[in-house]
Coordinates of C-alpha atoms (C1' of nucleotides) in Angstrom, one line a residue:
Chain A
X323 CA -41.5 -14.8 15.5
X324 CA -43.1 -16.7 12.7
X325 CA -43.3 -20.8 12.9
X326 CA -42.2 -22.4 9.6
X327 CA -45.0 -23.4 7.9
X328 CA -43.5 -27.3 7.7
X329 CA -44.5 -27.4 11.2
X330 CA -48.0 -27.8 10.3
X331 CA -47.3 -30.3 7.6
X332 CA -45.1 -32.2 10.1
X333 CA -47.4 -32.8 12.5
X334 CA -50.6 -33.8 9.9
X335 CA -47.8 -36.1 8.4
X336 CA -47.1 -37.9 11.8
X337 CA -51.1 -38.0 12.5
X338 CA -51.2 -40.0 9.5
X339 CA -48.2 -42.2 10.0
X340 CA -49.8 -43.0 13.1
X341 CA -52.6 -44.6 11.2
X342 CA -50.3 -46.6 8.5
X343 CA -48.9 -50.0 9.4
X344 CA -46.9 -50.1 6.3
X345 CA -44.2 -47.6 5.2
X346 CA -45.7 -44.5 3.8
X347 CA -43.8 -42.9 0.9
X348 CA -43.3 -39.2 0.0
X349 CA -45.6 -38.9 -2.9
X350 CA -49.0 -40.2 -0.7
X351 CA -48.4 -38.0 1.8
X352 CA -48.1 -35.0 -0.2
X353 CA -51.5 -36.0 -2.2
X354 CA -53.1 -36.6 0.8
X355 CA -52.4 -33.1 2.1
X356 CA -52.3 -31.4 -0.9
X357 CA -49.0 -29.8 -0.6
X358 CA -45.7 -30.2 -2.8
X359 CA -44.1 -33.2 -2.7
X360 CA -40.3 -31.8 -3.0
X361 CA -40.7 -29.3 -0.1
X362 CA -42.4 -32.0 2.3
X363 CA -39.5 -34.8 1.3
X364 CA -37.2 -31.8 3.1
X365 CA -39.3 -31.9 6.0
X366 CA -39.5 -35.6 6.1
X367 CA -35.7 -35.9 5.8
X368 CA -35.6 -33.2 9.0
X369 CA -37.7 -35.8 11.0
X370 CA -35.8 -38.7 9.7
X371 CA -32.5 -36.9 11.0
X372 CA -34.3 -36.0 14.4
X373 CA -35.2 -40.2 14.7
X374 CA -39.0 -39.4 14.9
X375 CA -39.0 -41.3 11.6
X376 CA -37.5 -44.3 9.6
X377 CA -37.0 -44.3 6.2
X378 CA -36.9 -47.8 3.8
X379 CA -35.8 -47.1 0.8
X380 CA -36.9 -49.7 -2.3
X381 CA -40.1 -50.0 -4.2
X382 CA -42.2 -50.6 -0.8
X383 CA -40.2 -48.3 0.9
X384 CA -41.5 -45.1 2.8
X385 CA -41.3 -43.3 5.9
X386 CA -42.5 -45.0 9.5
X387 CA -42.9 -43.8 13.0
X388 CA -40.0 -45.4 15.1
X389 CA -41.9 -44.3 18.2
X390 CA -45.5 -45.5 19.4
X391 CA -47.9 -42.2 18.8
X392 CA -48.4 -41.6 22.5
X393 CA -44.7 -41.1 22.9
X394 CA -43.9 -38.5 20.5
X395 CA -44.7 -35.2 21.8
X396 CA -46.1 -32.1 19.4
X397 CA -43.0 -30.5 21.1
X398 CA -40.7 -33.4 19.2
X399 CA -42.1 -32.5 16.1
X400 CA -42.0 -28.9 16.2
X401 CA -38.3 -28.9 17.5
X402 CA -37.6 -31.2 14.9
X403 CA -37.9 -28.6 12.2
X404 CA -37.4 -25.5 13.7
X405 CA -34.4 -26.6 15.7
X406 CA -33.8 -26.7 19.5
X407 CA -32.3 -23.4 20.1
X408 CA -34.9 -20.9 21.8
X409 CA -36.6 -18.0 20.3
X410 CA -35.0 -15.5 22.2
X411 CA -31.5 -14.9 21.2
X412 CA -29.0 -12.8 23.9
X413 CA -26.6 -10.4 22.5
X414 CA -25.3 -9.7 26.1
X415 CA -26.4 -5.6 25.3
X416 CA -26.2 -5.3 28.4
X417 CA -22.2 -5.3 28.6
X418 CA -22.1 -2.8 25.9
X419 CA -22.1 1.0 26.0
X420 CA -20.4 3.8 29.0
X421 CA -21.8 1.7 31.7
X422 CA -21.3 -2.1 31.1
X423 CA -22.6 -4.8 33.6
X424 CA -20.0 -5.6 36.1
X425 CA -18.8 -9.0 35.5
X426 CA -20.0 -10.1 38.5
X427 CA -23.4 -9.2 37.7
X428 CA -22.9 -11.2 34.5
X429 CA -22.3 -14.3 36.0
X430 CA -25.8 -14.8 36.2
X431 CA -28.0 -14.5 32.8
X432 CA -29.8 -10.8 31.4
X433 CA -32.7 -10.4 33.2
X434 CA -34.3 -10.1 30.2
X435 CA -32.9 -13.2 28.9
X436 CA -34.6 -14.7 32.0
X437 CA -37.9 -13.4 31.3
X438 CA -37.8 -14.3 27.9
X439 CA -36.2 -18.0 28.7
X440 CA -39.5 -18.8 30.9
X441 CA -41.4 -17.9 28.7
X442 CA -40.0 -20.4 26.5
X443 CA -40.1 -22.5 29.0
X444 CA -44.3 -22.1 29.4
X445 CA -44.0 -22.6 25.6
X446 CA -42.6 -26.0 25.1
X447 CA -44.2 -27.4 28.4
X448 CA -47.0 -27.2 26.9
X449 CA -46.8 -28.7 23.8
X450 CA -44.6 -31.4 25.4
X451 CA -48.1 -32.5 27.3
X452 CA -49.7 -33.6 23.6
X453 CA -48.8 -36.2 22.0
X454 CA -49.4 -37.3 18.6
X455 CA -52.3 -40.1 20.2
X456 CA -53.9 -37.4 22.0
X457 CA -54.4 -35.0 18.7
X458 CA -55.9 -38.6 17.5
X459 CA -58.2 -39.2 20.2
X460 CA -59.2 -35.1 20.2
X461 CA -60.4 -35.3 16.6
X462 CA -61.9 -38.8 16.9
X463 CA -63.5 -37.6 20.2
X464 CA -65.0 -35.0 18.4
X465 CA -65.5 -35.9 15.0
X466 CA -65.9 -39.8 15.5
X467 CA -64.2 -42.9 14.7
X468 CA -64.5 -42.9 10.8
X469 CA -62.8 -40.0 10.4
X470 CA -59.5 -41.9 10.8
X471 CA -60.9 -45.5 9.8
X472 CA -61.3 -43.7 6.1
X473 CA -57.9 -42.2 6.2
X474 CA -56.6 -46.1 7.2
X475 CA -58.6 -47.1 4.1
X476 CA -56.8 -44.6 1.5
X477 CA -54.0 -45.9 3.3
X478 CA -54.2 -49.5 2.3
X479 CA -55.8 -49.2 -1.0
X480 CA -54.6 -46.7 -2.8
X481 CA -56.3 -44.0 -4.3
X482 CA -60.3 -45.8 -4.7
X483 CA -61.6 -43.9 -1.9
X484 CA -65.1 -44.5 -1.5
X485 CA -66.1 -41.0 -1.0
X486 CA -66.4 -40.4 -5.3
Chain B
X1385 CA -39.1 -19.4 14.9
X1386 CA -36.4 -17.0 15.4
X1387 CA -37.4 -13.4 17.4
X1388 CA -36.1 -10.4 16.3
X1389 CA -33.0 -8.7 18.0
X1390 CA -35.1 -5.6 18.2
X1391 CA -36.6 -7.0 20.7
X1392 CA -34.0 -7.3 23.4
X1393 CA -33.1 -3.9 22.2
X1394 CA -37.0 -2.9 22.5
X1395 CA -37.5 -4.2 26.3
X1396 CA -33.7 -2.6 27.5
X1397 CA -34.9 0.8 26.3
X1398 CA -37.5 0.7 28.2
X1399 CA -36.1 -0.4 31.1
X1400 CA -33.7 2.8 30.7
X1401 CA -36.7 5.0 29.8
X1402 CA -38.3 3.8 33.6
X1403 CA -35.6 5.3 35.2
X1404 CA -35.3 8.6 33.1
X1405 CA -37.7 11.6 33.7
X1406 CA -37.3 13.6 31.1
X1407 CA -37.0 12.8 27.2
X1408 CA -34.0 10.4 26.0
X1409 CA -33.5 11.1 22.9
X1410 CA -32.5 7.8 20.0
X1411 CA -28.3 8.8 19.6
X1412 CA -28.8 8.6 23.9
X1413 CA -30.3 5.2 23.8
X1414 CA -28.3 4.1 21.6
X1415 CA -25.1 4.7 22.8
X1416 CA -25.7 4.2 26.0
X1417 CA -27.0 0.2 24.5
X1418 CA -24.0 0.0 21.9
X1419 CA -26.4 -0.4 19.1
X1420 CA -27.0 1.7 15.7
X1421 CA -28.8 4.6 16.2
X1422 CA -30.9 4.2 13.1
X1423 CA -31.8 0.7 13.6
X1424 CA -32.9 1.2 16.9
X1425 CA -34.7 4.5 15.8
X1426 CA -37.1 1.9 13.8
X1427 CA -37.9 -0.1 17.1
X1428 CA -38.6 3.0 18.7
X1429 CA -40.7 3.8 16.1
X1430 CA -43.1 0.7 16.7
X1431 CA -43.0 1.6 20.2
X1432 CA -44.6 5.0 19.3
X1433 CA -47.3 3.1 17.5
X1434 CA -48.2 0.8 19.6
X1435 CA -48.8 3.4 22.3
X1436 CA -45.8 2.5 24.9
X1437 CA -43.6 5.7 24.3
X1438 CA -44.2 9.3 23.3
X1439 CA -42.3 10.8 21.0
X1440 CA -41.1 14.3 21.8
X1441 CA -39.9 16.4 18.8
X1442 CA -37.4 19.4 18.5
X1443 CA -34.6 20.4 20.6
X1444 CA -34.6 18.9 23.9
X1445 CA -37.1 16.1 22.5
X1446 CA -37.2 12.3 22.7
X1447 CA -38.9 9.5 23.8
X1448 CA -40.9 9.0 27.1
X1449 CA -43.0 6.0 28.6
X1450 CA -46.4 6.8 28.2
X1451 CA -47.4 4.7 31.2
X1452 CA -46.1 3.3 34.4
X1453 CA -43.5 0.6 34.2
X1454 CA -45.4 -1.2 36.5
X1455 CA -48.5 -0.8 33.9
X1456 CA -46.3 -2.2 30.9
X1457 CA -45.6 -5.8 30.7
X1458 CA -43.0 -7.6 28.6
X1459 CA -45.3 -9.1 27.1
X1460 CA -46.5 -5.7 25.4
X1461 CA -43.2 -4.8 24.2
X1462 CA -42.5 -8.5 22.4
X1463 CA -45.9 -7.2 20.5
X1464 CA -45.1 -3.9 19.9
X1465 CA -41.5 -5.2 18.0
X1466 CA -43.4 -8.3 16.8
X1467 CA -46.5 -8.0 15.9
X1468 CA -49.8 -9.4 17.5
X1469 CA -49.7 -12.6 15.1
X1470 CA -49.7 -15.8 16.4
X1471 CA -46.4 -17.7 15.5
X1472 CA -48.7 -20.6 14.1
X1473 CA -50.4 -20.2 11.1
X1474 CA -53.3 -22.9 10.2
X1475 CA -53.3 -23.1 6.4
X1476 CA -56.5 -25.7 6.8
X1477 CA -54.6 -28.5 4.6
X1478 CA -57.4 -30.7 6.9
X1479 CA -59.0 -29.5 3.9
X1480 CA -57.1 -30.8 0.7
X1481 CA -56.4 -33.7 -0.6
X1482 CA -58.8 -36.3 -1.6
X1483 CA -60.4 -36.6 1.7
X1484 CA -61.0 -33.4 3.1
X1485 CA -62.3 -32.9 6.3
X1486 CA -66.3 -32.6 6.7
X1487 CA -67.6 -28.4 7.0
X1488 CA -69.4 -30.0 9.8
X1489 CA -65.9 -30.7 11.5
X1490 CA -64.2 -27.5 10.4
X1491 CA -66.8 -25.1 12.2
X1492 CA -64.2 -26.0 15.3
X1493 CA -60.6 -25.1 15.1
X1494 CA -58.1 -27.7 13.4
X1495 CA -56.5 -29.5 16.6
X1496 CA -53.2 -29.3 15.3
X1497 CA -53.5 -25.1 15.5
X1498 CA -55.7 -25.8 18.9
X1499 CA -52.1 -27.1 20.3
X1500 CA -50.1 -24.4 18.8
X1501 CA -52.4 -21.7 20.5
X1502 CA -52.8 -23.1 23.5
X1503 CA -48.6 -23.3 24.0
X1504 CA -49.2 -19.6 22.4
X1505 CA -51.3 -18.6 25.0
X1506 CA -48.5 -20.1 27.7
X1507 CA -46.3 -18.4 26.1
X1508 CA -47.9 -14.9 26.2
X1509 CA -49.4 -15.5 30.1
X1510 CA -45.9 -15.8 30.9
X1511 CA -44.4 -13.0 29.3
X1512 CA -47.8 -10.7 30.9
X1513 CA -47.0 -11.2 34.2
X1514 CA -43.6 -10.1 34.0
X1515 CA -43.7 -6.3 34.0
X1516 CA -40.9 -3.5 33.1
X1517 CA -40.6 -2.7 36.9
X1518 CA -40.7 -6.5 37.7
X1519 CA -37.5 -6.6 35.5
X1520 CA -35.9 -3.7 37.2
X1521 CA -36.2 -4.6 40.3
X1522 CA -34.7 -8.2 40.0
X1523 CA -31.6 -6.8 38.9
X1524 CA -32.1 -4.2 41.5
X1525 CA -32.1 -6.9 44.0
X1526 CA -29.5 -8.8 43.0
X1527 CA -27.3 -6.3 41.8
X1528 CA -27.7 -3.3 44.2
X1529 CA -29.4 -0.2 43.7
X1530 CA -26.8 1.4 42.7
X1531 CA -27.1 -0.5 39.3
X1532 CA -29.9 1.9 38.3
X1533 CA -28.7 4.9 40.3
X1534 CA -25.5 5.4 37.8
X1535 CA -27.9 5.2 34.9
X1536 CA -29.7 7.9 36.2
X1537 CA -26.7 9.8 36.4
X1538 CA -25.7 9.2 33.4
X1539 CA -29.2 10.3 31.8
X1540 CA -28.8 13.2 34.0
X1541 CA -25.4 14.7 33.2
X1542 CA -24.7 13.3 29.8
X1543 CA -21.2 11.5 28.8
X1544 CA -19.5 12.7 31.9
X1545 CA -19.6 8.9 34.0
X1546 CA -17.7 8.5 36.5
X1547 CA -16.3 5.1 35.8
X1548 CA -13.4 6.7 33.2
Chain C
dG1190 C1' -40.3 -76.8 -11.3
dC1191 C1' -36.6 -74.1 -9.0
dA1192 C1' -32.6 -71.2 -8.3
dT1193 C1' -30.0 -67.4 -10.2
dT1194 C1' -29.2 -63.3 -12.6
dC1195 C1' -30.5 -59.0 -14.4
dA1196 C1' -33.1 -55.1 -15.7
dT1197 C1' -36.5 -52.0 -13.9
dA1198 C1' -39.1 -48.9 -11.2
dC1199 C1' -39.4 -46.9 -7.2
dT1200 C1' -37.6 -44.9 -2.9
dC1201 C1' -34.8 -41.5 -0.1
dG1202 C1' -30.9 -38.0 0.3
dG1203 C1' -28.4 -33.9 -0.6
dA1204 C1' -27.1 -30.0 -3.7
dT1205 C1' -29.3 -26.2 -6.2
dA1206 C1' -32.3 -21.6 -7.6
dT1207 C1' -36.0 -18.1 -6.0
dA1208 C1' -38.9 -15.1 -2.9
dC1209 C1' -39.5 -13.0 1.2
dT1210 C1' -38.5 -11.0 5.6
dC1211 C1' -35.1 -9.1 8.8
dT1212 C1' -31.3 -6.0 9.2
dG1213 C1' -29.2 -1.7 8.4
dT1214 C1' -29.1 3.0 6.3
dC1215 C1' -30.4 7.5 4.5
dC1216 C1' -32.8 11.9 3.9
dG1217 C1' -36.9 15.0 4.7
dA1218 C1' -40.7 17.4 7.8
dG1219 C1' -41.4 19.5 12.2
dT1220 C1' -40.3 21.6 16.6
dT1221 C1' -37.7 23.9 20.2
dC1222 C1' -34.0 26.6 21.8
dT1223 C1' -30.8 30.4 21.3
dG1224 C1' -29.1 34.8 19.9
dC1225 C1' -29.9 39.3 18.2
dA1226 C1' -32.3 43.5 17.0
dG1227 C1' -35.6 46.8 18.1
dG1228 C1' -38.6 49.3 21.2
Chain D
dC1113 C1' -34.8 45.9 30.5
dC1114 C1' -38.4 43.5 27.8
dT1115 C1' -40.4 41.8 23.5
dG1116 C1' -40.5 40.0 19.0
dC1117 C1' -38.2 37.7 15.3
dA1118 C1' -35.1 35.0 12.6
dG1119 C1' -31.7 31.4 12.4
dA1120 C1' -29.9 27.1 13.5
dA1121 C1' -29.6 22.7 15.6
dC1122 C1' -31.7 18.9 17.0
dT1123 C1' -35.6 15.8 17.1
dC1124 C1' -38.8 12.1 15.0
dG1125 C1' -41.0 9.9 10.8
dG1126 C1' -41.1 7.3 6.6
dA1127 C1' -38.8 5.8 2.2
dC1128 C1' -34.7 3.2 0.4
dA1129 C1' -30.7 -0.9 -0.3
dG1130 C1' -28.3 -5.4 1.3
dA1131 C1' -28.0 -9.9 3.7
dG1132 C1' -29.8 -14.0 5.6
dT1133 C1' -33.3 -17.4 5.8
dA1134 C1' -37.5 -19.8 4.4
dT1135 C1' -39.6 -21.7 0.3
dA1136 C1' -39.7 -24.6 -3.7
dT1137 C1' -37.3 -27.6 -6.9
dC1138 C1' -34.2 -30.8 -9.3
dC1139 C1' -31.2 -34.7 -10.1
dG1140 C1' -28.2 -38.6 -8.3
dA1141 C1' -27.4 -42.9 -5.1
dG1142 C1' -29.4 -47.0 -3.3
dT1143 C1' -32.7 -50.9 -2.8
dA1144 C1' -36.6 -54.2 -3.2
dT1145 C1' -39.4 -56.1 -6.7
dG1146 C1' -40.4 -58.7 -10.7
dA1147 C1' -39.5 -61.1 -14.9
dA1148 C1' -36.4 -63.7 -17.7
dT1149 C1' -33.1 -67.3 -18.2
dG1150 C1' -30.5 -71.5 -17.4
dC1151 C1' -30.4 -75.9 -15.0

DNA sequence: GCATTCATACTCGGATATACTCTGTCCGAGTTCTGCAGG
DNA sequence: CCTGCAGAACTCGGACAGAGTATATCCGAGTATGAATGC
């Protein structure tokens, strides 16, 4: 019941795509987070294949959000990388053993299953009411406007940040 | 984000132990479930830490439901198989990079992992307010009472069902 | 001066090793029941 | 007939291997840029 870790580094990567006009590549993203550059190009690549992202190849070429930021959902992102299927997997135990469900009683799903499929449900409901633009306005809201406006100006100019 | 199997395993025990009064021993619940007796001796085991069942030892030993099923949500199983852990980890990579975020800033929780545990806390609301007797009496409901009934015989009188 | 060609540097994409956790198993410590001997 | 004791069988508990997945990495295919060349 543990997230993959490239969840988190999905979602700070679309937070800062969100602030790029230009195509972002690989190797800035990973220096801006800190994190390896080969293990996030396998997350980007994940997104790319769930059409959250484009990809340009070339010399100018990077990754770009094919979606405004206020319609991609955290959920988007997070089943992106750890895959659609729920949490809860069903083995049907329940039709094993000396006194199996009749199949009648099997025509509607475990019980169990049930229970753990609304939960599931709660889950992803609730990440599918954030979006990308409200994280943004969240940590603007609270941390103000330059907190972003510097990360559009690393953006643009490279590495001559002006916080040295 | 996968959960363990023990799980399912976990919550159907203890939807058999709610119907058994006296101790049911692991080779019982386990061949009553169609599972590996060792394997589910394990989940058992994190039962018994976590407080759900007592363990009986010796001869006519097993294990028992320490409380009511009606006073031991689903919820408090998932835990007891899967640990208390949030599925989201925040590594703070807000923090690397060559424009980390201010201390000022950090003394609130990053709001990427302010997402994750809210859909967290969802997630485990949902799962509390389903309880063990909740469960049972679904399938009561829609299954007949007699569902239950035959497990109680069977608890009762060993191997000898009457569905040969 | 301008169009074309070519080399280059940079990008993404998939195929490839390693570490860790989940799955599955085994044997030992402890307890209770049963049977038997003695009073 | 009752009591005490010894043996055995059954129970749980923690320590021990194997498989699958997450983590981390590398190299190859493809493309836009830029310079050099010829007209």
């Amino acid at each position: 019941m543990k997230m993959s870790a490239g969840v988190e580094w999905a979602v700070h990567c679309c937070i800062l795509l969100s602030q790029a006009d230009e195509p972002v590549p690989v190797p800035r993203l990973a220096e801006f987070h800190g994190v390896s550059r080969t293990y996030l190009a396998k997350h980007l690549q994940q997104l790319s294949r769930a059409g959250l992202v484009t990809a340009t190849e070339g010399r100018t070429g990077g990754y770009v959000l094919t979606r405004p930021a206020d319609e991609i959902t955290v959920l988007d992102v997070v089943l992106a990388i750890e895959g659609d299927e729920p949490a809860f997997r069903c083995t049907e135990i329940r039709q094993n053993g000396p006194l199996p469900a009749s199949p009648q009683a099997c025509r509607r799903a475990c019980g169990v299953a049930r229970v753990m499929y609304a939960a599931d449900h709660a889950w992803r409901s609730s990440l599918a009411g954030v979006t990308i633009a409200d994280v943004v306005g969240t940590v603007e809201r609270e941390n103000g406007a330059q907190t972003f406006a510097r990360a559009r100006d690393w953006l643009a100019t490279g590495s001559a940040g002006t916080t040295a």
